[in-house]
Coordinates of N, CA and C in Angstrom, one line a residue:
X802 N 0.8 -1.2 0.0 CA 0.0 0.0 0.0 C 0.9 1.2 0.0
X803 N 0.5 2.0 -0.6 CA 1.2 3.3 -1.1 C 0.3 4.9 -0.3
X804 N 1.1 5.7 0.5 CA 0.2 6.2 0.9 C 1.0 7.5 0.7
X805 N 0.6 8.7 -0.1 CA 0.9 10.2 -0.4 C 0.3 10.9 0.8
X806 N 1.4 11.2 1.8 CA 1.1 12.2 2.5 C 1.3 13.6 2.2
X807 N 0.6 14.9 1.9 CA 0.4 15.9 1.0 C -0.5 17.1 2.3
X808 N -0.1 18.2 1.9 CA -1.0 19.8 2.2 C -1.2 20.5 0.6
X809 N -2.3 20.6 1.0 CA -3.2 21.9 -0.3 C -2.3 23.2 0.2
X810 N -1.8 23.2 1.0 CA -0.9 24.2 1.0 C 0.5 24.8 1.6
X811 N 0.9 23.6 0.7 CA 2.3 23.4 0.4 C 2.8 22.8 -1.1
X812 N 3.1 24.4 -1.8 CA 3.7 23.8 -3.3 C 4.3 22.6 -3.5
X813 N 5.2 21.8 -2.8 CA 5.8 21.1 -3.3 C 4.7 19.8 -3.4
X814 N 3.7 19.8 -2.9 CA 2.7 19.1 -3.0 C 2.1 18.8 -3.9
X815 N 1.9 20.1 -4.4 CA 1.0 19.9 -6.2 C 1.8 19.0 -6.8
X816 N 3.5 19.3 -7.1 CA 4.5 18.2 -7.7 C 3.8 17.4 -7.4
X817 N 4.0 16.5 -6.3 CA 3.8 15.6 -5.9 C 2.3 14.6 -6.3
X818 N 1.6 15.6 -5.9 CA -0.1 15.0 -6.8 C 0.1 14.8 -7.6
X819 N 0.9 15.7 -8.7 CA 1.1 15.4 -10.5 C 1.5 14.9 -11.0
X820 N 2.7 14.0 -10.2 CA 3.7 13.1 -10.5 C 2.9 11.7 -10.5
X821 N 2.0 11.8 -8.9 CA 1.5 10.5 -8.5 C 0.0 10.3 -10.1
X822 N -0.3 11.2 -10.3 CA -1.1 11.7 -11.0 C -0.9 11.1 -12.0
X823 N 0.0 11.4 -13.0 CA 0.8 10.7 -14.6 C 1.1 9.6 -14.1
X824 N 1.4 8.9 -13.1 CA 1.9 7.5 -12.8 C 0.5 6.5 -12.8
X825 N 1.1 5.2 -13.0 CA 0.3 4.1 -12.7 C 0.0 3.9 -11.7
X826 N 0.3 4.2 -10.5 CA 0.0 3.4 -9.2 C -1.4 4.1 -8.5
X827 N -1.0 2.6 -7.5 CA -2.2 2.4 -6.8 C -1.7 3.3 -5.3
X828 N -2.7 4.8 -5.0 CA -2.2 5.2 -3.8 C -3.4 5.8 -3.5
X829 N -2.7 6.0 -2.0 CA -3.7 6.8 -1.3 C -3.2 8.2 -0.9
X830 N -3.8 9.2 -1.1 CA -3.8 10.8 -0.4 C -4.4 11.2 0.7
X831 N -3.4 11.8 1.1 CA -3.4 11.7 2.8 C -3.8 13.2 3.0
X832 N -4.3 14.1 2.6 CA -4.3 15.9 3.3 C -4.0 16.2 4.4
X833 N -3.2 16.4 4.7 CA -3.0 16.4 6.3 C -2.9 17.5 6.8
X834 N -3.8 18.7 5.8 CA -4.3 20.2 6.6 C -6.2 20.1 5.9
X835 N -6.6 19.2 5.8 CA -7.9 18.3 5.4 C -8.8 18.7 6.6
X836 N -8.4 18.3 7.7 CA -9.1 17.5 9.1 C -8.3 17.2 10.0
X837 N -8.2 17.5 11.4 CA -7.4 17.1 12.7 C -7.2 15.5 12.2
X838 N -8.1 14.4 12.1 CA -7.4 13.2 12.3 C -6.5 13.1 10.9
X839 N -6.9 13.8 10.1 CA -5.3 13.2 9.0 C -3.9 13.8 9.9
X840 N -4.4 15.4 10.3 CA -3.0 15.2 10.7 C -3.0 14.9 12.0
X841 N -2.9 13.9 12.8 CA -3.6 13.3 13.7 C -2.5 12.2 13.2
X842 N -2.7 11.7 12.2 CA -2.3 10.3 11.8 C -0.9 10.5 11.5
X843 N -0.6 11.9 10.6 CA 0.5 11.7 10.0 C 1.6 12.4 11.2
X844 N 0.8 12.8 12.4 CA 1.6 13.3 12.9 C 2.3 12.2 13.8
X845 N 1.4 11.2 14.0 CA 1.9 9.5 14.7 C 3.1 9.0 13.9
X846 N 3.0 9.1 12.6 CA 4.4 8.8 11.9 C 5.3 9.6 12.5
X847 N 5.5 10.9 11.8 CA 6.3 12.0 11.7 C 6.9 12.0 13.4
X848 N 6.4 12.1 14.4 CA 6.8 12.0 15.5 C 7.5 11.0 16.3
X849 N 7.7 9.6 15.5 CA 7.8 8.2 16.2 C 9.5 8.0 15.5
X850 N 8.8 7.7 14.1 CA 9.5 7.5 13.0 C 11.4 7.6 13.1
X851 N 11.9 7.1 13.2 CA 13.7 7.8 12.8 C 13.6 8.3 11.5
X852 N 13.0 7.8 10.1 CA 13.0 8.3 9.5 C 12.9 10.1 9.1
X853 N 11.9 10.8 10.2 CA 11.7 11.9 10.2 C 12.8 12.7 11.0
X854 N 14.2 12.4 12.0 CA 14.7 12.9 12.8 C 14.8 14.2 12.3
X855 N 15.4 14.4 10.9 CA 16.2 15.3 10.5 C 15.2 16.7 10.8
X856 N 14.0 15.9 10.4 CA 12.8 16.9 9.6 C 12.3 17.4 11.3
X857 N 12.1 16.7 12.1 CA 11.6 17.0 13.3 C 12.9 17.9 13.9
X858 N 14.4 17.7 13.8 CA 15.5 18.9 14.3 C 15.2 20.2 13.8
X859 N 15.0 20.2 12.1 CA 15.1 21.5 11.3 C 13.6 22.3 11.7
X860 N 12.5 21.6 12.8 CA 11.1 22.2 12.6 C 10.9 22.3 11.7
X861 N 10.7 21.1 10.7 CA 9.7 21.5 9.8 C 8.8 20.4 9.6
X862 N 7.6 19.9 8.9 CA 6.4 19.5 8.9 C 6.5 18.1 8.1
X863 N 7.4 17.8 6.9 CA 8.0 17.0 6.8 C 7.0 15.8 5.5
X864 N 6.8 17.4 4.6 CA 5.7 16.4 3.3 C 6.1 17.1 2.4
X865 N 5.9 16.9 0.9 CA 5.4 15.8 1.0 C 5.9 14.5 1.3
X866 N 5.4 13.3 1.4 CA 6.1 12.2 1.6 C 5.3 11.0 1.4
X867 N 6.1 10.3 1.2 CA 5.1 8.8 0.6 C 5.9 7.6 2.0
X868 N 5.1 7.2 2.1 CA 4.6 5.6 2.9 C 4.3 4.7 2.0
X869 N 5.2 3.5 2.9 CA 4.8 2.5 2.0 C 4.3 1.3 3.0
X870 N 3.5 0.4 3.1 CA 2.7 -0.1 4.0 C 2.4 -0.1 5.3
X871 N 1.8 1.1 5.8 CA 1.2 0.9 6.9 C 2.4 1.5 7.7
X872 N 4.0 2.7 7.5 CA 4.7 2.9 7.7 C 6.1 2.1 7.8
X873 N 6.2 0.9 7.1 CA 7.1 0.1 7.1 C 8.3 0.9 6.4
X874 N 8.1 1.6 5.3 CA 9.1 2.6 4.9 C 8.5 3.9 4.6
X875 N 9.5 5.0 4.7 CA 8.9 6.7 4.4 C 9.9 6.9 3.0
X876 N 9.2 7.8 2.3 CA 10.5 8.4 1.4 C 9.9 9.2 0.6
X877 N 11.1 10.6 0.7 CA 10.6 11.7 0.8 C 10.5 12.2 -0.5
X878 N 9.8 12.9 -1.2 CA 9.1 13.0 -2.3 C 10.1 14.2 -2.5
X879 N 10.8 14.5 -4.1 CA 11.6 15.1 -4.7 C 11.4 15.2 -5.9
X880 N 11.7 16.2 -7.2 CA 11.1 15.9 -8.4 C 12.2 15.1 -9.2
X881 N 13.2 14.8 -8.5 CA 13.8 13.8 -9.0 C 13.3 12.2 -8.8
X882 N 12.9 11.8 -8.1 CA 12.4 10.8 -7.9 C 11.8 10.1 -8.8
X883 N 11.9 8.7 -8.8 CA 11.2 7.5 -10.1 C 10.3 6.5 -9.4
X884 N 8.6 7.2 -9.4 CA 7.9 6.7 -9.0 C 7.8 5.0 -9.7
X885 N 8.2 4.9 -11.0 CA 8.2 3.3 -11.4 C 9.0 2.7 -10.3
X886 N 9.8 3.1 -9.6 CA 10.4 2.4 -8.0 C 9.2 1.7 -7.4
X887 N 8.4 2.3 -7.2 CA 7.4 2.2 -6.3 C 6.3 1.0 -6.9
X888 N 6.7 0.6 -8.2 CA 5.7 -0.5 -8.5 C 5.5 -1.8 -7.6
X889 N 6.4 -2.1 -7.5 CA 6.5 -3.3 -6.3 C 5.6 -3.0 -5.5
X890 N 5.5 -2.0 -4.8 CA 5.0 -1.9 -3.6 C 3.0 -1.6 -4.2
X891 N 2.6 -1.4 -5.4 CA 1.1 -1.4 -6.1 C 0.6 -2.8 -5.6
X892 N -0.4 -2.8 -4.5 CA -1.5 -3.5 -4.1 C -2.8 -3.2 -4.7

């Protein structure tokens, strides 16, 4: 499972939609300025996680970013990035 964690307001975001958008995969969008429980949820990652250390030292919020099942792995969304990576992980 593939999960796009994303803000409507945060540019790097739109990338991110667009990318996920032209791509094949199977994901889920997360808004996580939507509603208190998204960020509620993503804030359970972002605050547990080692993945996030860096992001949690610098204060910053730490999206967009993609999950891949259920937090097994994070990885942080760049417009370099090759979402065909991510095939494997299409449930």
């Amino acid at each position: 499972m593939i999960t796009l964690f994303i803000s409507d307001k945060c540019s790097d975001s739109k990338k991110a939609i667009e990318a996920f958008q032209n791509s094949n995969l199977n994901y889920e969008t997360i808004n996580i300025t939507e509603n208190m429980d998204n960020l509620r949820y993503f804030l359970h990652f972002r605050d547990s996680s080692k993945f996030f250390k860096t992001t949690r030292r610098q204060n910053k919020v730490g999206i967009p970013t993609i999950m891949i099942n259920n937090g097994e792995h994070f990885i942080e969304f760049n417009d370099s990035i090759n979402l065909d990576n991510l095939e494997k992980f299409n449930k």
